[in-house]
Coordinates of N, CA, C and O in Angstrom, one line a residue:
S1 N -10.4 2.1 -19.2 CA -10.4 1.0 -18.2 C -9.4 1.5 -17.1 O -8.5 2.4 -17.3
S2 N -9.5 0.9 -16.0 CA -8.6 1.2 -14.8 C -8.2 0.0 -14.1 O -8.8 -1.0 -14.2
A3 N -7.2 0.1 -13.3 CA -6.6 -0.9 -12.5 C -6.8 -0.6 -11.0 O -6.7 0.5 -10.7
A4 N -7.2 -1.6 -10.3 CA -7.4 -1.4 -8.8 C -6.1 -1.8 -8.2 O -5.4 -2.8 -8.5
I5 N -5.6 -0.8 -7.3 CA -4.3 -1.0 -6.7 C -4.5 -1.2 -5.3 O -5.0 -0.3 -4.6
R6 N -4.1 -2.4 -4.7 CA -4.2 -2.7 -3.3 C -2.9 -2.3 -2.6 O -1.9 -2.9 -3.1
L7 N -2.9 -1.6 -1.6 CA -1.7 -1.4 -0.9 C -1.2 -2.5 -0.1 O -2.0 -2.9 0.9
R8 N -0.1 -3.2 -0.4 CA 0.4 -4.3 0.5 C 1.0 -3.9 1.7 O 0.8 -4.3 2.7
D9 N 2.0 -3.0 1.5 CA 2.7 -2.4 2.7 C 3.3 -1.0 2.2 O 3.0 -0.6 1.1
K10 N 4.2 -0.4 3.0 CA 4.6 0.9 2.7 C 5.5 0.8 1.4 O 5.7 1.9 0.8
N11 N 6.2 -0.3 1.0 CA 7.2 -0.3 0.0 C 6.8 -0.9 -1.3 O 7.4 -0.6 -2.2
T12 N 5.7 -1.6 -1.3 CA 5.3 -2.3 -2.6 C 3.9 -2.0 -2.8 O 3.0 -2.0 -2.0
V13 N 3.5 -2.1 -4.1 CA 2.0 -2.0 -4.6 C 1.8 -3.2 -5.5 O 2.7 -3.4 -6.4
G14 N 0.7 -3.9 -5.4 CA 0.4 -5.0 -6.2 C -1.0 -5.0 -6.6 O -1.8 -4.2 -6.0
T15 N -1.4 -5.9 -7.5 CA -2.8 -5.9 -7.8 C -3.6 -6.7 -6.8 O -4.8 -6.6 -6.8
G16 N -3.0 -7.4 -5.9 CA -3.6 -8.1 -4.8 C -4.7 -9.0 -5.3 O -5.7 -9.3 -4.6
G17 N -4.4 -9.7 -6.4 CA -5.4 -10.7 -6.9 C -6.6 -10.0 -7.7 O -7.5 -10.7 -8.0
L18 N -6.6 -8.7 -7.8 CA -7.8 -8.0 -8.4 C -7.5 -7.9 -9.9 O -6.4 -7.9 -10.4
S19 N -8.6 -7.9 -10.6 CA -8.5 -7.9 -12.1 C -8.1 -6.5 -12.5 O -8.5 -5.5 -12.0
T20 N -7.1 -6.5 -13.6 CA -6.7 -5.2 -14.1 C -7.3 -5.0 -15.5 O -6.8 -4.1 -16.2
R21 N -8.2 -5.9 -16.0 CA -8.8 -5.8 -17.2 C -8.0 -5.4 -18.4 O -8.0 -4.3 -18.9
G22 N -7.1 -6.3 -18.8 CA -6.3 -6.0 -20.0 C -5.0 -5.1 -19.8 O -4.4 -4.8 -20.7
S23 N -4.8 -4.7 -18.5 CA -3.6 -3.9 -18.3 C -2.3 -4.7 -18.4 O -2.3 -5.9 -18.1
S24 N -1.2 -4.0 -18.9 CA 0.0 -4.7 -18.9 C 0.6 -4.7 -17.4 O 1.8 -5.1 -17.4
F25 N -0.1 -4.2 -16.4 CA 0.4 -4.2 -15.1 C 0.5 -5.5 -14.4 O 1.3 -5.7 -13.5
H26 N -0.1 -6.5 -14.8 CA -0.3 -7.7 -14.2 C 1.0 -8.4 -14.0 O 1.8 -8.6 -14.9
G27 N 1.3 -8.8 -12.7 CA 2.5 -9.5 -12.5 C 3.7 -8.7 -12.2 O 4.8 -9.1 -12.0
T28 N 3.7 -7.3 -12.2 CA 4.8 -6.4 -11.9 C 4.6 -5.7 -10.6 O 3.5 -5.5 -10.3
M29 N 5.7 -5.1 -10.1 CA 5.7 -4.4 -8.9 C 6.0 -3.0 -9.2 O 6.9 -2.7 -10.1
V30 N 5.3 -2.0 -8.6 CA 5.6 -0.6 -8.8 C 5.8 0.0 -7.4 O 5.1 -0.3 -6.5
L31 N 6.7 0.9 -7.3 CA 6.9 1.6 -6.0 C 5.8 2.6 -5.9 O 5.5 3.4 -6.8
P32 N 5.1 2.6 -4.7 CA 4.0 3.4 -4.5 C 4.1 4.9 -4.6 O 3.3 5.6 -5.2
M33 N 5.2 5.5 -4.2 CA 5.5 6.9 -4.3 C 5.7 7.3 -5.8 O 5.3 8.3 -6.3
S34 N 6.4 6.4 -6.6 CA 6.6 6.8 -8.0 C 5.2 6.7 -8.7 O 4.9 7.5 -9.6
L35 N 4.4 5.8 -8.3 CA 3.0 5.7 -8.9 C 2.2 6.9 -8.6 O 1.6 7.5 -9.4
L36 N 2.2 7.4 -7.3 CA 1.4 8.6 -7.0 C 2.0 9.9 -7.6 O 1.2 10.7 -8.0
R37 N 3.3 10.0 -7.7 CA 3.9 11.1 -8.3 C 3.5 11.3 -9.8 O 3.2 12.2 -10.3
T38 N 3.5 10.1 -10.4 CA 3.0 10.0 -11.9 C 1.5 10.3 -12.1 O 1.1 10.8 -13.0
A39 N 0.8 9.9 -11.0 CA -0.7 10.0 -11.1 C -1.2 11.5 -10.8 O -2.4 11.7 -10.9
Q40 N -0.3 12.4 -10.5 CA -0.7 13.7 -10.3 C -1.4 14.3 -11.5 O -1.0 14.1 -12.6
N41 N -2.5 15.1 -11.3 CA -3.3 15.7 -12.2 C -4.1 14.7 -13.1 O -4.4 14.9 -14.2
Q42 N -4.3 13.5 -12.5 CA -5.0 12.4 -13.1 C -6.2 12.0 -12.4 O -6.1 12.1 -11.2
P43 N -7.2 11.5 -13.0 CA -8.4 11.1 -12.2 C -8.0 9.8 -11.5 O -7.2 8.9 -11.8
M44 N -8.6 9.7 -10.3 CA -8.5 8.4 -9.5 C -9.6 8.2 -8.5 O -10.3 9.2 -8.2
M45 N -9.7 7.0 -8.0 CA -10.7 6.7 -6.9 C -10.0 6.2 -5.7 O -9.1 5.3 -5.8
V46 N -10.3 6.7 -4.6 CA -9.7 6.2 -3.3 C -10.8 5.6 -2.4 O -11.8 6.3 -2.2
E47 N -10.5 4.4 -2.0 CA -11.5 3.9 -1.0 C -10.8 3.8 0.3 O -9.6 3.4 0.4
L48 N -11.5 4.4 1.3 CA -10.9 4.4 2.7 C -11.2 3.2 3.5 O -12.1 2.4 3.1
K49 N -10.5 3.0 4.5 CA -10.7 1.9 5.4 C -12.1 1.8 6.0 O -12.6 0.8 6.3
N50 N -12.7 3.0 6.2 CA -14.1 3.1 6.7 C -15.2 2.7 5.7 O -16.4 2.8 5.9
G51 N -14.8 2.6 4.3 CA -15.7 2.3 3.4 C -16.1 3.3 2.4 O -16.7 3.1 1.3
E52 N -15.8 4.6 2.7 CA -16.2 5.7 2.0 C -15.3 5.7 0.7 O -14.2 5.3 0.7
T53 N -15.7 6.2 -0.5 CA -14.9 6.4 -1.7 C -14.9 7.7 -2.0 O -15.9 8.6 -1.9
Y54 N -13.8 8.3 -2.5 CA -13.5 9.6 -3.1 C -13.1 9.5 -4.5 O -12.0 8.9 -4.7
S55 N -13.8 10.0 -5.5 CA -13.4 10.0 -6.9 C -13.1 11.4 -7.4 O -14.0 12.3 -7.2
G56 N -12.0 11.6 -7.8 CA -11.6 13.0 -8.2 C -10.2 13.1 -8.9 O -9.7 12.0 -9.3
V57 N -9.6 14.2 -9.0 CA -8.4 14.4 -9.5 C -7.3 14.6 -8.5 O -7.5 15.4 -7.6
L58 N -6.2 13.8 -8.5 CA -5.1 13.9 -7.6 C -4.3 15.2 -7.9 O -3.8 15.4 -8.9
A59 N -4.4 16.1 -6.9 CA -3.6 17.4 -7.1 C -2.2 17.2 -6.7 O -1.3 17.7 -7.3
S60 N -2.0 16.6 -5.5 CA -0.5 16.4 -5.0 C -0.6 15.3 -3.9 O -1.6 14.9 -3.5
C61 N 0.6 14.9 -3.7 CA 0.8 13.8 -2.6 C 2.1 14.1 -1.8 O 2.9 14.8 -2.4
D62 N 2.3 13.5 -0.7 CA 3.5 13.7 0.1 C 4.2 12.3 0.4 O 3.6 11.2 0.0
G63 N 5.2 12.3 1.1 CA 5.9 11.0 1.4 C 5.1 10.1 2.4 O 5.5 9.0 2.5
F64 N 4.1 10.6 3.0 CA 3.3 9.7 3.9 C 2.1 9.2 3.2 O 1.2 8.6 3.8
M65 N 2.0 9.5 1.9 CA 0.9 9.0 1.0 C -0.4 9.8 1.3 O -1.4 9.3 1.1
N66 N -0.2 11.0 1.9 CA -1.4 11.8 2.1 C -1.7 12.5 0.7 O -0.8 12.7 -0.1
L67 N -2.9 12.6 0.4 CA -3.4 13.0 -0.9 C -4.2 14.2 -0.8 O -5.0 14.4 0.1
H68 N -3.9 15.2 -1.8 CA -4.7 16.4 -1.9 C -5.5 16.2 -3.3 O -4.8 16.1 -4.3
M69 N -6.8 16.2 -3.1 CA -7.5 16.0 -4.3 C -8.5 17.1 -4.7 O -8.9 17.8 -3.7
R70 N -8.9 17.2 -5.9 CA -9.9 18.3 -6.4 C -11.0 17.7 -7.1 O -10.9 16.5 -7.7
D71 N -12.1 18.4 -7.2 CA -13.3 18.0 -7.9 C -13.7 16.6 -7.6 O -13.7 15.7 -8.4
I72 N -14.1 16.4 -6.3 CA -14.4 15.0 -5.7 C -15.9 14.8 -5.7 O -16.6 15.7 -5.4
V73 N -16.2 13.5 -5.9 CA -17.6 13.0 -5.7 C -17.3 12.0 -4.5 O -16.6 10.9 -4.7
C74 N -17.8 12.2 -3.3 CA -17.6 11.4 -2.2 C -18.9 10.5 -2.1 O -20.0 11.0 -2.2
T75 N -18.6 9.2 -1.9 CA -19.8 8.2 -1.7 C -19.7 7.6 -0.3 O -18.7 7.3 0.1
S76 N -20.9 7.6 0.3 CA -21.0 7.0 1.6 C -20.7 5.5 1.5 O -20.7 4.8 0.5
R77 N -20.3 4.9 2.6 CA -20.1 3.5 2.7 C -21.2 2.6 2.2 O -21.0 1.5 1.6
D78 N -22.5 3.0 2.4 CA -23.6 2.2 2.0 C -23.9 2.4 0.5 O -24.8 1.8 0.0
G79 N -23.3 3.5 0.0 CA -23.5 3.7 -1.5 C -24.8 4.5 -1.8 O -25.2 4.6 -2.9
E80 N -25.4 5.0 -0.7 CA -26.8 5.7 -1.0 C -26.6 7.2 -1.0 O -27.6 7.9 -1.4
R81 N -25.6 7.8 -0.5 CA -25.5 9.2 -0.4 C -24.2 9.7 -1.1 O -23.1 9.0 -1.0
F82 N -24.3 10.8 -1.8 CA -23.2 11.4 -2.5 C -23.0 12.8 -2.2 O -24.0 13.5 -2.0
W83 N -21.7 13.3 -2.2 CA -21.4 14.7 -2.0 C -20.4 15.1 -3.0 O -19.5 14.3 -3.3
K84 N -20.6 16.3 -3.6 CA -19.6 16.9 -4.5 C -18.8 17.8 -3.7 O -19.3 18.8 -3.0
I85 N -17.5 17.6 -3.6 CA -16.5 18.4 -2.8 C -15.6 19.1 -3.7 O -15.0 18.4 -4.6
P86 N -15.3 20.5 -3.6 CA -14.3 21.0 -4.5 C -12.9 20.5 -4.3 O -12.1 20.4 -5.3
E87 N -12.4 20.4 -3.1 CA -11.1 19.8 -2.8 C -11.1 19.2 -1.4 O -11.9 19.5 -0.5
C88 N -10.2 18.2 -1.1 CA -10.2 17.5 0.2 C -8.8 17.0 0.3 O -8.0 16.9 -0.6
Y89 N -8.5 16.6 1.5 CA -7.3 16.0 2.0 C -7.5 14.7 2.6 O -8.4 14.5 3.4
V90 N -6.8 13.7 2.1 CA -7.0 12.2 2.5 C -5.7 11.9 3.2 O -4.6 11.8 2.6
R91 N -5.8 11.5 4.5 CA -4.6 11.0 5.3 C -4.2 9.6 4.8 O -5.1 8.8 4.6
G92 N -2.9 9.5 4.5 CA -2.4 8.3 3.9 C -2.8 7.0 4.6 O -3.0 5.9 4.0
N93 N -2.7 7.0 5.9 CA -3.0 5.7 6.6 C -4.4 5.3 6.7 O -4.6 4.2 7.3
S94 N -5.3 6.1 6.2 CA -6.7 5.7 6.2 C -7.1 5.1 4.8 O -8.2 4.7 4.6
I95 N -6.1 5.0 3.9 CA -6.4 4.5 2.5 C -6.5 3.0 2.5 O -5.4 2.4 2.9
K96 N -7.5 2.4 1.9 CA -7.5 1.0 1.7 C -7.0 0.6 0.4 O -6.1 -0.3 0.2
Y97 N -7.5 1.3 -0.7 CA -6.9 1.0 -2.0 C -7.2 2.2 -2.9 O -8.0 3.1 -2.6
L98 N -6.4 2.3 -4.1 CA -6.5 3.3 -5.0 C -7.0 2.6 -6.3 O -6.6 1.5 -6.7
R99 N -7.7 3.4 -7.2 CA -8.1 2.9 -8.5 C -7.6 4.0 -9.5 O -8.0 5.1 -9.4
L100 N -6.7 3.6 -10.4 CA -6.1 4.6 -11.3 C -6.3 4.1 -12.8 O -6.5 3.0 -13.0
P101 N -6.3 5.0 -13.7 CA -6.3 4.7 -15.2 C -5.1 3.8 -15.5 O -4.0 4.0 -15.0
D102 N -5.3 3.0 -16.5 CA -4.2 2.0 -16.9 C -3.0 3.0 -17.5 O -1.9 2.6 -17.5
E103 N -3.4 4.0 -18.1 CA -2.3 4.9 -18.7 C -1.3 5.4 -17.7 O -0.1 5.6 -18.0
V104 N -1.8 5.6 -16.4 CA -0.8 6.1 -15.4 C 0.2 4.9 -15.0 O 1.3 5.2 -14.9
I105 N -0.3 3.7 -15.0 CA 0.6 2.7 -14.7 C 1.5 2.4 -15.8 O 2.7 2.1 -15.5
D106 N 1.1 2.5 -17.0 CA 2.1 2.5 -18.2 C 3.0 3.5 -18.1 O 4.2 3.4 -18.5
M107 N 2.7 4.8 -17.7 CA 3.6 5.9 -17.6 C 4.7 5.6 -16.6 O 5.9 5.9 -16.7
V108 N 4.2 4.9 -15.4 CA 5.3 4.7 -14.4 C 6.2 3.7 -14.9 O 7.4 3.8 -14.6
K109 N 5.9 2.7 -15.6 CA 6.8 1.6 -16.2 C 7.7 2.2 -17.2 O 8.9 1.7 -17.3
D110 N 7.4 3.3 -17.9 CA 8.3 4.0 -18.8 C 9.3 4.7 -18.1 O 10.4 5.1 -18.7
E111 N 9.1 5.1 -16.9 CA 10.2 5.9 -16.1 C 11.4 5.0 -15.9 O 11.3 3.8 -15.5
P112 N 12.7 5.5 -16.3 CA 13.9 4.7 -16.3 C 14.3 4.6 -14.9 O 15.1 3.7 -14.5
Q113 N 13.9 5.4 -13.9 CA 14.6 5.5 -12.6 C 13.9 4.5 -11.6 O 12.9 4.8 -11.0
S114 N 14.5 3.3 -11.4 CA 14.2 2.6 -10.3 C 15.0 2.8 -9.2 O 16.1 3.4 -9.3
R115 N 14.8 2.2 -8.0 CA 15.6 2.4 -6.8 C 17.0 1.8 -7.1 O 18.0 2.4 -6.7
K116 N 17.0 0.6 -7.7 CA 18.3 -0.1 -8.0 C 19.1 0.8 -8.9 O 20.4 1.0 -8.6
E117 N 18.5 1.3 -9.9 CA 19.3 2.2 -10.9 C 19.8 3.4 -10.3 O 21.0 3.8 -10.4
I118 N 19.1 4.1 -9.4 CA 19.5 5.3 -8.6 C 20.6 4.8 -7.7 O 21.7 5.6 -7.6
R119 N 20.6 3.8 -7.0 CA 21.6 3.3 -6.1 C 22.9 3.1 -6.8 O 24.0 3.4 -6.4
Q120 N 22.8 2.5 -8.0 CA 24.0 2.2 -8.8 C 24.7 3.5 -9.3 O 25.9 3.5 -9.4
Q121 N 23.9 4.5 -9.6 CA 24.4 5.8 -10.0 C 25.3 6.4 -9.0 O 26.3 6.9 -9.2
F122 N 24.7 6.3 -7.7 CA 25.4 6.9 -6.6 C 26.7 6.1 -6.3 O 27.7 6.7 -5.8
K123 N 26.7 4.8 -6.3 CA 27.9 4.0 -6.1 C 29.0 4.3 -7.0 O 30.1 4.3 -6.6
A124 N 28.6 4.5 -8.3 CA 29.7 4.8 -9.3 C 30.4 6.2 -9.1 O 31.5 6.4 -9.5
R125 N 29.7 7.1 -8.4 CA 30.3 8.4 -8.2 C 31.3 8.3 -7.1 O 31.2 7.5 -6.2
G126 N 32.3 9.2 -7.2 CA 33.3 9.4 -6.1 C 32.7 9.8 -4.8 O 31.7 10.4 -4.8
R127 N 33.5 9.6 -3.7 CA 33.1 9.9 -2.4 C 34.0 11.2 -1.9 O 35.1 10.9 -1.3
G128 N 33.6 12.3 -2.1 CA 34.4 13.4 -1.5 C 35.7 13.6 -2.1 O 36.0 13.4 -3.2
R129 N 36.7 14.1 -1.2 CA 38.0 14.4 -1.7 C 38.9 13.1 -1.7 O 38.5 12.2 -1.1
G130 N 40.0 13.3 -2.2 CA 41.0 12.2 -2.2 C 40.9 11.3 -3.4 O 40.2 11.6 -4.4
K131 N 41.7 10.2 -3.3 CA 41.8 9.3 -4.6 C 41.0 8.1 -4.3 O 41.3 7.0 -4.9
G132 N 40.0 8.0 -3.4 CA 39.2 6.9 -3.1 C 40.0 5.8 -2.3 O 39.9 4.6 -2.7
E133 N 40.9 6.2 -1.5 CA 41.7 5.2 -0.7 C 41.1 4.7 0.6 O 41.7 4.1 1.4
G134 N 39.8 5.0 0.8 CA 39.2 4.7 2.0 C 39.2 5.9 3.1 O 39.4 7.0 2.7
R135 N 39.1 5.4 4.3 CA 38.9 6.5 5.4 C 40.1 6.5 6.3 O 39.9 6.8 7.4
G136 N 41.2 6.1 5.9 CA 42.4 6.1 6.8 C 42.8 4.8 7.2 O 42.1 3.7 6.9
R137 N 43.8 4.7 8.0 CA 44.4 3.5 8.5 C 43.7 2.8 9.6 O 43.8 1.7 9.9
G138 N 43.0 3.7 10.4 CA 42.4 3.2 11.6 C 43.4 3.1 12.7 O 44.5 3.7 12.7
R139 N 43.1 2.2 13.7 CA 44.0 2.1 14.9 C 44.8 0.8 14.6 O 44.2 -0.3 14.7
G140 N 46.1 0.9 14.5 CA 46.9 -0.3 14.3 C 46.6 -0.9 13.0 O 46.1 -0.2 12.1
G141 N 46.9 -2.1 12.8 CA 46.6 -2.8 11.5 C 47.7 -2.5 10.5 O 48.8 -1.8 10.7
Q142 N 47.4 -2.9 9.2 CA 48.4 -2.7 8.2 C 48.3 -1.2 7.6 O 47.3 -0.6 7.7
S143 N 49.4 -0.8 7.1 CA 49.4 0.5 6.4 C 48.7 0.4 5.1 O 48.2 -0.6 4.6
A144 N 48.4 1.5 4.5 CA 47.6 1.7 3.3 C 48.3 1.0 2.0 O 47.7 0.9 1.1
G145 N 49.6 0.8 2.2 CA 50.3 0.1 1.0 C 51.7 0.4 1.0 O 52.2 1.2 1.7
P146 N 52.5 -0.3 0.1 CA 53.9 -0.2 0.0 C 54.3 1.2 -0.4 O 55.4 1.6 0.0
E147 N 53.5 2.0 -1.2 CA 54.1 3.4 -1.6 C 53.8 4.3 -0.4 O 54.4 5.4 -0.5
K148 N 53.1 4.0 0.6 CA 52.8 4.9 1.7 C 54.0 4.8 2.7 O 54.5 5.9 3.1
R149 N 54.4 3.7 3.1 CA 55.4 3.5 4.1 C 56.3 2.4 3.9 O 55.9 1.4 3.4
A150 N 57.6 2.5 4.2 CA 58.5 1.4 3.9 C 58.4 0.3 5.0 O 58.4 -0.8 4.6
G151 N 58.1 0.7 6.3 CA 57.9 -0.3 7.3 C 56.5 -0.8 7.3 O 55.6 -0.2 6.7
G152 N 56.2 -2.0 8.0 CA 55.0 -2.5 8.0 C 54.1 -1.6 8.9 O 54.6 -0.7 9.5
G153 N 52.8 -2.0 8.9 CA 52.0 -1.2 9.7 C 51.8 -1.7 11.2 O 52.5 -2.7 11.5
G154 N 51.0 -1.0 11.9 CA 50.8 -1.6 13.3 C 51.7 -1.1 14.4 O 51.5 -1.4 15.5
D155 N 52.8 -0.3 14.1 CA 53.6 0.2 15.1 C 53.0 1.4 15.7 O 52.3 2.2 15.1
K156 N 53.3 1.6 17.1 CA 52.7 2.7 17.7 C 53.4 4.0 17.3 O 54.5 4.0 16.8
A157 N 52.6 5.1 17.5 CA 53.1 6.4 17.1 C 54.3 6.8 18.0 O 54.3 6.6 19.2
G158 N 55.3 7.3 17.5 CA 56.5 7.8 18.1 C 57.6 6.7 18.2 O 58.8 7.0 18.5
K159 N 57.3 5.3 18.1 CA 58.2 4.3 18.3 C 58.5 3.8 16.8 O 57.5 3.7 16.0
K160 N 59.7 3.6 16.6 CA 60.1 3.0 15.3 C 60.4 1.5 15.4 O 60.7 1.0 16.4
A161 N 60.1 0.8 14.3 CA 60.3 -0.6 14.2 C 61.8 -0.9 14.3 O 62.6 -0.2 13.7
R162 N 62.1 -1.9 15.1 CA 63.5 -2.3 15.2 C 63.9 -3.1 14.1 O 63.2 -3.9 13.6
P163 N 65.2 -2.9 13.6 CA 65.7 -3.6 12.4 C 66.1 -5.1 12.7 O 66.1 -5.6 13.6

């Protein structure tokens, strides 16, 4: 069985009210690029905005959702004509929806890396050199702390604070 995936916008993919026939995908959101990366070397059907459909194997994809497919059967929009094509390139902005096997969607869900998890990993890591004290004092204002200077902050360079 397979799930029909309607593209909502560039950032999310949802079922768009379409039946997923027993898929555990119902009610969850998947990032489209992770879905397409996982779907490489898997069969899929692509319907274009002009009504044509391309059924074949996804060879590769890029950041603009352009697809390179192999072993395709192309169907005309009226459904009366068919063409067998060894390979083709589908421009991402002409795609209306994708139809993928349920196994691909389950494989995406098993991937541990969501955007939030990746962001948290980078936040936990240090930022360059130093002891993580920020980017300096700036212009005026308070000093970095009592261990840095005995006098308060905010005095001009070259002038000393009066006692």
